[in-house]
Tab-separated table of C-alpha atoms and ligand atoms in Angstrom:
chain	number	residue	atom	x	y	z
A	4	MET	CA	0.000	0.000	0.000
A	5	ARG	CA	1.389	3.391	-1.019
A	6	ILE	CA	-0.006	6.445	0.750
A	7	LEU	CA	0.166	10.142	-0.039
A	8	SER	CA	0.006	11.851	3.358
A	9	ILE	CA	-0.607	15.493	4.183
A	10	GLU	CA	0.032	17.472	7.411
A	11	THR	CA	-0.963	21.120	7.919
A	12	SER	CA	-2.120	21.337	11.552
A	13	CYS	CA	0.219	24.121	12.729
A	14	ASP	CA	2.671	26.237	10.701
A	15	GLU	CA	4.185	23.467	8.559
A	16	THR	CA	2.974	22.329	5.150
A	17	SER	CA	4.173	18.781	4.710
A	18	ALA	CA	3.546	15.947	2.252
A	19	ALA	CA	5.047	12.456	2.191
A	20	ILE	CA	4.772	9.201	0.306
A	21	VAL	CA	5.060	6.126	2.521
A	22	THR	CA	4.647	2.408	2.119
A	23	ASN	CA	4.864	-0.517	4.520
A	24	ASN	CA	6.728	-3.805	4.408
A	25	SER	CA	5.099	-5.554	7.293
A	26	ARG	CA	2.209	-4.037	9.254
A	27	SER	CA	4.465	-2.215	11.676
A	28	GLU	CA	7.414	-1.199	9.528
A	29	VAL	CA	6.847	1.944	7.541
A	30	ILE	CA	9.182	3.074	4.761
A	31	VAL	CA	9.314	6.743	3.808
A	32	LEU	CA	9.808	7.256	0.067
A	33	SER	CA	9.706	11.038	0.306
A	34	ASN	CA	8.919	13.672	2.943
A	35	VAL	CA	8.803	17.351	2.002
A	36	THR	CA	8.125	20.127	4.530
A	37	ALA	CA	7.765	23.848	4.007
A	38	THR	CA	7.569	25.938	7.155
A	39	SER	CA	6.604	29.501	7.929
A	40	SER	CA	8.614	29.346	11.168
A	41	THR	CA	11.073	32.056	10.028
A	42	LEU	CA	8.089	34.326	9.544
A	43	HIS	CA	6.810	33.359	12.985
A	44	ALA	CA	10.239	33.826	14.575
A	45	THR	CA	9.856	37.539	13.789
A	46	THR	CA	6.513	37.682	15.618
A	47	GLY	CA	7.616	35.480	18.568
A	48	GLY	CA	4.830	32.954	17.990
A	49	ILE	CA	2.389	31.653	15.415
A	50	ILE	CA	-0.195	33.985	13.923
A	51	PRO	CA	-2.855	31.516	12.672
A	52	GLU	CA	-4.010	33.649	9.755
A	53	PHE	CA	-0.425	34.048	8.442
A	54	ALA	CA	0.222	30.320	8.816
A	55	ALA	CA	-2.893	29.336	6.833
A	56	ARG	CA	-2.157	31.824	4.062
A	57	GLU	CA	1.376	30.459	3.625
A	58	GLN	CA	0.016	26.888	3.650
A	59	ALA	CA	-2.537	27.679	0.934
A	60	LYS	CA	0.365	28.866	-1.238
A	61	ALA	CA	2.673	25.957	-0.439
A	62	ILE	CA	0.392	22.928	-0.443
A	63	ILE	CA	0.313	22.024	-4.169
A	64	PRO	CA	4.068	22.595	-4.771
A	65	VAL	CA	4.877	20.526	-1.645
A	66	ILE	CA	2.614	17.622	-2.684
A	67	THR	CA	4.035	17.780	-6.218
A	68	GLU	CA	7.607	17.609	-4.928
A	69	ALA	CA	6.796	14.689	-2.606
A	70	LEU	CA	5.222	12.730	-5.490
A	71	LEU	CA	8.209	13.354	-7.796
A	72	LEU	CA	10.798	12.501	-5.123
A	73	SER	CA	9.011	9.226	-4.353
A	74	ARG	CA	10.149	8.096	-7.809
A	75	SER	CA	13.519	9.841	-7.443
A	76	ILE	CA	12.586	12.490	-10.015
A	77	SER	CA	14.194	15.829	-9.260
A	78	PRO	CA	11.540	18.569	-9.323
A	79	THR	CA	13.574	20.919	-11.501
A	80	ASN	CA	11.446	21.231	-14.621
A	81	ILE	CA	8.615	23.529	-13.583
A	82	LYS	CA	6.790	22.995	-16.888
A	83	THR	CA	6.452	19.225	-16.585
A	84	ASN	CA	6.399	18.818	-12.767
A	85	TYR	CA	2.624	18.933	-12.386
A	86	GLU	CA	2.001	16.603	-15.310
A	87	LYS	CA	4.448	14.024	-13.915
A	88	ALA	CA	3.077	14.328	-10.367
A	89	ASN	CA	-0.436	13.841	-11.684
A	90	LYS	CA	0.643	10.602	-13.391
A	91	ILE	CA	2.392	9.321	-10.232
A	92	LEU	CA	-0.675	10.062	-8.114
A	93	LYS	CA	-2.866	8.188	-10.577
A	94	GLU	CA	-0.550	5.176	-10.986
A	95	ASP	CA	1.200	4.689	-7.628
A	96	ILE	CA	-1.001	5.997	-4.866
A	97	ASP	CA	-3.535	3.714	-3.153
A	98	ALA	CA	-4.860	6.148	-0.520
A	99	ILE	CA	-4.578	9.699	0.769
A	100	ALA	CA	-4.035	10.299	4.505
A	101	VAL	CA	-4.530	13.687	6.111
A	102	THR	CA	-4.405	15.266	9.580
A	103	TYR	CA	-7.958	16.282	10.503
A	104	GLY	CA	-7.163	17.531	14.043
A	105	PRO	CA	-6.246	18.814	16.492
A	106	GLY	CA	-4.720	22.060	15.304
A	107	LEU	CA	-5.413	25.527	13.962
A	108	ILE	CA	-8.707	25.579	12.084
A	109	GLY	CA	-7.503	27.607	9.075
A	110	SER	CA	-4.407	25.427	8.732
A	111	LEU	CA	-6.305	22.138	9.055
A	112	ILE	CA	-8.809	23.257	6.408
A	113	VAL	CA	-6.018	23.787	3.854
A	114	GLY	CA	-4.843	20.159	4.228
A	115	VAL	CA	-8.240	18.518	4.587
A	116	GLU	CA	-9.858	20.333	1.666
A	117	THR	CA	-6.857	19.612	-0.575
A	118	ALA	CA	-6.959	15.925	0.389
A	119	LYS	CA	-10.701	15.820	-0.244
A	120	THR	CA	-10.328	17.373	-3.682
A	121	LEU	CA	-7.576	14.931	-4.669
A	122	SER	CA	-9.571	12.004	-3.265
A	123	TYR	CA	-12.605	13.007	-5.330
A	124	ALA	CA	-10.685	13.853	-8.506
A	125	PHE	CA	-8.449	10.765	-8.496
A	126	GLY	CA	-10.873	8.299	-6.921
A	127	LYS	CA	-8.549	7.444	-4.001
A	128	PRO	CA	-9.824	6.548	-0.507
A	129	ILE	CA	-9.135	9.044	2.260
A	130	ILE	CA	-7.748	8.137	5.729
A	131	PRO	CA	-8.313	10.757	8.472
A	132	VAL	CA	-5.460	10.866	11.002
A	133	ASN	CA	-5.284	12.229	14.568
A	134	HIS	CA	-2.124	14.364	14.662
A	135	LEU	CA	-1.322	13.381	18.269
A	136	LEU	CA	-1.432	9.635	17.692
A	137	ALA	CA	0.682	10.173	14.575
A	138	HIS	CA	3.433	11.721	16.724
A	139	LEU	CA	3.799	8.351	18.477
A	140	TYR	CA	3.586	6.412	15.202
A	141	ALA	CA	6.667	8.292	13.957
A	142	ASN	CA	8.420	5.556	15.981
A	143	PHE	CA	7.295	2.918	13.454
A	144	ILE	CA	9.205	4.577	10.614
A	145	SER	CA	12.047	2.311	9.655
A	146	SER	CA	15.597	3.711	9.611
A	147	ASP	CA	19.165	2.461	10.073
A	148	VAL	CA	19.260	3.781	13.614
A	149	LYS	CA	15.971	2.125	14.551
A	150	PRO	CA	16.138	-1.533	13.612
A	151	GLU	CA	14.461	-2.738	16.797
A	152	LYS	CA	10.875	-3.962	16.821
A	153	ILE	CA	8.523	-2.182	19.176
A	154	GLU	CA	6.538	-4.545	21.356
A	155	PHE	CA	3.175	-4.186	23.098
A	156	PRO	CA	2.171	-3.177	25.634
A	157	PHE	CA	3.762	0.249	25.463
A	158	VAL	CA	3.313	3.619	27.090
A	159	GLY	CA	3.416	6.672	24.834
A	160	LEU	CA	4.427	10.167	25.934
A	161	ILE	CA	3.436	12.924	23.505
A	162	VAL	CA	5.351	16.126	24.195
A	163	SER	CA	4.808	18.858	21.644
A	164	GLY	CA	4.200	22.583	21.401
A	165	GLY	CA	0.494	22.154	22.011
A	166	HIS	CA	0.181	18.881	23.948
A	167	THR	CA	1.557	16.773	26.777
A	168	ASP	CA	-0.233	13.426	27.047
A	169	LEU	CA	0.440	9.962	28.423
A	170	LEU	CA	-1.218	6.956	26.777
A	171	TYR	CA	-1.212	3.215	27.271
A	172	PHE	CA	-1.331	0.931	24.205
A	173	GLU	CA	-2.320	-2.721	24.478
A	174	SER	CA	-2.398	-3.063	20.686
A	175	HIS	CA	-2.730	-0.769	17.670
A	176	GLU	CA	-6.501	-0.937	18.106
A	177	LYS	CA	-6.734	-0.710	21.860
A	178	TYR	CA	-5.347	2.267	23.709
A	179	GLN	CA	-6.221	4.404	26.692
A	180	TRP	CA	-5.468	8.018	27.593
A	181	LEU	CA	-3.924	8.167	31.072
A	182	GLY	CA	-3.453	11.873	31.640
A	183	GLY	CA	-2.245	15.122	30.184
A	184	THR	CA	-1.443	18.723	30.878
A	185	ARG	CA	-3.998	20.812	32.734
A	186	ASP	CA	-2.697	24.058	31.241
A	187	ASP	CA	0.412	24.734	29.135
A	188	ALA	CA	2.130	21.954	27.188
A	189	ALA	CA	5.817	21.215	27.845
A	190	GLY	CA	6.898	22.748	24.501
A	191	GLU	CA	4.611	25.712	25.049
A	192	ALA	CA	6.258	26.382	28.437
A	193	LEU	CA	9.708	26.214	26.819
A	194	ASP	CA	8.611	28.591	24.040
A	195	LYS	CA	6.956	31.073	26.423
A	196	ILE	CA	9.899	31.131	28.848
A	197	GLY	CA	12.222	31.407	25.830
A	198	ARG	CA	10.336	34.500	24.792
A	199	LEU	CA	10.871	36.045	28.235
A	200	LEU	CA	14.582	35.326	27.751
A	201	ASN	CA	14.566	36.902	24.272
A	202	LEU	CA	15.255	33.586	22.538
A	203	ALA	CA	13.979	32.982	18.999
A	204	TYR	CA	10.768	30.980	18.512
A	205	PRO	CA	10.542	27.990	18.836
A	206	ALA	CA	12.831	28.108	21.873
A	207	GLY	CA	13.093	24.381	22.749
A	208	PRO	CA	16.261	23.601	20.733
A	209	GLU	CA	18.040	26.785	21.910
A	210	ILE	CA	17.128	26.083	25.554
A	211	GLU	CA	18.615	22.579	25.207
A	212	LYS	CA	21.800	23.998	23.642
A	213	ARG	CA	22.229	26.576	26.403
A	214	ALA	CA	21.426	24.068	29.168
A	215	LYS	CA	24.225	21.795	27.889
A	216	LYS	CA	26.759	24.489	28.794
A	217	ILE	CA	25.898	24.184	32.500
A	218	LYS	CA	28.021	21.752	34.461
A	219	SER	CA	27.087	22.782	37.988
A	220	PRO	CA	23.671	24.434	38.251
A	221	ASP	CA	23.179	27.563	40.378
A	222	ILE	CA	19.395	27.604	40.389
A	223	LYS	CA	16.547	25.124	40.623
A	224	PHE	CA	12.879	25.490	39.722
A	225	GLN	CA	10.003	23.340	41.028
A	226	SER	CA	8.757	20.438	38.870
A	227	PRO	CA	5.004	21.051	38.978
A	228	MET	CA	2.764	18.152	40.099
A	229	ILE	CA	5.735	15.792	40.372
A	230	ASN	CA	4.264	14.072	43.430
A	231	SER	CA	0.593	14.037	42.397
A	232	LYS	CA	-0.951	10.564	42.231
A	233	ASP	CA	-2.405	10.969	38.728
A	234	PHE	CA	-0.787	11.079	35.298
A	235	ASP	CA	-1.489	14.772	34.770
A	236	PHE	CA	0.936	17.617	34.196
A	237	SER	CA	0.896	21.387	34.677
A	238	PHE	CA	3.502	23.827	33.408
A	239	SER	CA	1.959	27.256	33.881
A	240	GLY	CA	3.368	27.506	37.449
A	241	LEU	CA	6.865	26.911	36.084
A	242	LYS	CA	6.316	29.716	33.598
A	243	ALA	CA	5.204	32.001	36.474
A	244	GLU	CA	8.179	31.000	38.649
A	245	SER	CA	10.605	31.676	35.778
A	246	ALA	CA	8.911	34.997	34.970
A	247	ARG	CA	9.260	36.151	38.598
A	248	PHE	CA	12.923	35.120	38.632
A	249	ILE	CA	13.639	36.896	35.331
A	250	GLU	CA	11.929	40.044	36.549
A	251	LYS	CA	13.879	40.142	39.796
A	252	ASN	CA	17.344	39.503	38.382
A	253	LYS	CA	19.653	41.170	35.927
A	254	ILE	CA	19.762	38.666	33.069
A	255	THR	CA	23.352	38.155	31.980
A	256	GLU	CA	24.309	35.584	29.326
A	257	HIS	CA	25.583	33.332	32.127
A	258	LEU	CA	22.321	33.551	34.098
A	259	ARG	CA	20.266	33.017	30.935
A	260	ASN	CA	21.995	29.650	30.454
A	261	HIS	CA	21.359	28.718	34.090
A	262	ILE	CA	17.654	29.546	33.716
A	263	CYS	CA	17.510	27.396	30.561
A	264	TYR	CA	19.043	24.522	32.502
A	265	ALA	CA	16.671	24.921	35.476
A	266	VAL	CA	13.566	25.122	33.263
A	267	GLN	CA	14.542	22.138	31.136
A	268	GLU	CA	15.444	20.110	34.202
A	269	ALA	CA	12.136	20.880	35.967
A	270	ILE	CA	10.232	19.710	32.861
A	271	ILE	CA	12.348	16.600	32.279
A	272	GLN	CA	12.098	15.408	35.896
A	273	VAL	CA	8.297	15.405	35.962
A	274	LEU	CA	8.014	13.876	32.464
A	275	ILE	CA	10.337	11.032	33.453
A	276	LYS	CA	8.744	10.358	36.831
A	277	LYS	CA	5.175	10.092	35.512
A	278	THR	CA	6.140	8.145	32.384
A	279	ILE	CA	8.042	5.513	34.374
A	280	LYS	CA	5.173	5.334	36.883
A	281	ALA	CA	2.747	4.631	34.013
A	282	ALA	CA	5.090	2.071	32.442
A	283	LEU	CA	5.352	0.203	35.753
A	284	LYS	CA	1.624	0.298	36.442
A	285	TYR	CA	0.820	-1.171	33.006
A	286	ASN	CA	3.803	-3.542	32.718
A	287	ALA	CA	4.957	-1.800	29.566
A	288	LYS	CA	7.749	-3.357	27.502
A	289	TYR	CA	8.407	-0.103	25.685
A	290	ILE	CA	8.161	3.638	26.246
A	291	LEU	CA	7.579	5.611	23.041
A	292	LEU	CA	8.232	9.336	22.951
A	293	GLY	CA	6.839	11.614	20.259
A	294	GLY	CA	6.344	15.284	19.414
A	295	GLY	CA	8.773	18.164	19.016
A	296	VAL	CA	10.112	18.009	22.587
A	297	SER	CA	11.073	14.345	22.053
A	298	ALA	CA	13.854	15.706	19.800
A	299	ASN	CA	15.454	16.760	23.102
A	300	GLN	CA	18.463	14.476	23.572
A	301	THR	CA	18.808	15.447	27.252
A	302	LEU	CA	15.280	14.136	27.936
A	303	LYS	CA	16.006	10.826	26.225
A	304	ASN	CA	19.371	10.393	27.982
A	305	ALA	CA	17.838	11.198	31.374
A	306	LEU	CA	15.063	8.635	30.812
A	307	VAL	CA	17.565	5.937	29.800
A	308	LYS	CA	19.697	6.740	32.849
A	309	GLU	CA	16.745	6.555	35.238
A	310	LEU	CA	15.533	3.211	33.835
A	311	LYS	CA	19.051	1.843	34.240
A	312	LYS	CA	19.325	3.207	37.773
A	313	GLN	CA	16.049	1.539	38.752
A	314	LYS	CA	17.120	-1.645	36.843
A	315	LEU	CA	13.899	-1.686	34.821
A	316	PRO	CA	13.841	-3.848	31.665
A	317	ILE	CA	11.896	-1.274	29.632
A	318	ASN	CA	13.048	-0.187	26.163
A	319	ILE	CA	12.784	3.331	24.821
A	320	SER	CA	11.975	4.459	21.319
A	321	THR	CA	12.182	8.020	20.065
A	322	PRO	CA	11.572	9.139	16.493
A	323	LYS	CA	14.463	10.272	14.330
A	324	PRO	CA	14.668	14.076	14.992
A	325	ILE	CA	13.232	14.951	11.544
A	326	TYR	CA	10.153	12.842	12.374
A	327	ALA	CA	9.810	14.223	15.944
A	328	THR	CA	8.616	17.691	14.935
A	329	ASP	CA	5.568	18.077	12.678
A	330	ASN	CA	5.882	16.141	9.403
A	331	ALA	CA	3.679	14.239	6.971
A	332	ALA	CA	5.661	10.967	7.135
A	333	MET	CA	4.266	10.296	10.633
A	334	ILE	CA	0.732	10.860	9.312
A	335	GLY	CA	1.456	8.269	6.621
A	336	ALA	CA	2.952	5.923	9.229
A	337	TYR	CA	-0.224	6.008	11.314
A	338	ALA	CA	-2.401	5.510	8.218
A	339	ALA	CA	-0.292	2.626	6.866
A	340	ILE	CA	-0.661	0.763	10.174
A	341	ASN	CA	-4.311	1.761	10.739
A	342	PRO	CA	-5.721	2.059	7.212
A	343	THR	CA	-9.353	2.893	7.992
A	344	ALA	CA	-10.615	4.897	5.032
A	345	ILE	CA	-13.817	6.922	4.844
A	346	GLU	CA	-15.751	8.574	2.043
A	347	TRP	CA	-14.292	11.975	1.084
A	348	LYS	CA	-17.642	13.656	1.812
A	349	LYS	CA	-17.466	12.558	5.464
A	350	ILE	CA	-14.134	14.074	6.525
A	351	ARG	CA	-14.215	17.331	8.529
A	352	SER	CA	-11.424	19.343	10.144
A	353	ASN	CA	-11.686	19.117	13.923
A	354	PRO	CA	-9.447	21.621	15.757
A	355	GLU	CA	-10.536	20.280	19.161
A	356	LEU	CA	-9.981	16.592	18.337
A	357	TYR	CA	-8.568	14.691	21.311
A	358	PHE	CA	-8.536	10.962	21.992
A	359	ALA	CA	-11.524	8.756	21.148
B	419	KG4	O1	5.448	18.545	17.576
B	419	KG4	P1	5.806	19.928	17.214
B	419	KG4	O2	6.686	20.152	16.005
B	419	KG4	O3	4.551	20.827	16.997
B	419	KG4	C1	3.346	20.654	17.668
B	419	KG4	O4	2.551	19.761	17.287
B	419	KG4	O5	3.171	21.419	18.652
B	419	KG4	O6	6.501	20.553	18.520
B	419	KG4	C2	7.016	21.842	18.560
B	419	KG4	C3	7.617	22.060	19.933
B	419	KG4	C4	8.036	23.495	20.198
B	419	KG4	O7	7.495	23.891	21.435
B	419	KG4	C5	9.566	23.428	20.266
B	419	KG4	O8	10.133	24.394	21.138
B	419	KG4	C6	9.782	22.016	20.770
B	419	KG4	O9	8.793	21.250	20.100
B	419	KG4	N1	11.119	21.465	20.466
B	419	KG4	C7	12.026	21.143	21.422
B	419	KG4	C8	13.193	20.692	20.743
B	419	KG4	N2	12.943	20.744	19.397
B	419	KG4	C9	11.664	21.216	19.253
B	419	KG4	N3	11.949	21.211	22.760
B	419	KG4	C10	13.025	20.821	23.464
B	419	KG4	N4	14.170	20.395	22.896
B	419	KG4	C11	14.309	20.308	21.559
B	419	KG4	N5	15.456	19.870	21.026
B	420	ZN	ZN1	2.741	18.173	16.449
């Protein structure tokens, strides 16, 4: 099965062609992403209307490039690109997968309506995909660094700019939401605190880079809800604590790095504690991380270290960094493993979509 997949839930416009060998091993033939993040770096955050306008411009060229690259055709000849892509879509593609939520309404509409039009025009079935679940399914994309086979049951931690959620998976079909953030997401907290520190948006990667420079930390922030009995998170208190600290102190370059360390550490500690608690409660064989914050190497290393320290035989899987942040390959990965198609007339963008 060869799938054209489309992702436009936030400020990226992404298209990919994927196929699968076995049910759980997804091969990416092409993955093309255009982002308006440089535009949003100048505004310090995403302006939904700007994002959707850029996506409306980018969507057809991005899909065209993904189709051509899936057959190793370089998209250099503007005159014939569309003709060739049209032929590839007709001949190679078995289904179209698209993110239908959650996300920004204007952005989702660009992807969903494009997918619908292509589904109708080319007679291909359409597979609606939940963006959050897809973040975890990025772990099923095959690559040289990820030869291992993920086993059930597993616990999934989604940590992105908009979400922080813990889930338990018994099988691909049977999963359960365990808890999530009550206010800001982990990535959102990093981005908002980054803004207070005058760091470019999105701030997560820069905060990690600066935190790495700290060998002996001077300051410590509280990990919110670290001792609560549930699987919920809360990061708005951390944002408030950091804001108070930043206001009270003269922010030198040295102190900025220490704040980055303290913020990252406070987030990592609570993520690790609750994820391991969930894995133990449900006898998980694997922990899967997904979402933009899972690109954070310090988080992964700290989780590995803690599992080792507690002598727990639980494996960890994180997506390759390019598949951790928003991308269409993960949408294709979810659809290839869970290929439930619906009629094009029935798909609707759902910005508030959560877990069924
Ligand atoms: O999954 P994603 O691309 O978009 C959403 O669906 O939200 O996640 C974006 C988030 C941003 O908050 C960004 O700061 C964070 O992921 N991020 C990181 C790193 N790379 C991206 N956070 C911490 N460390 C990183 N290396
Ligand atoms: Zn995302």
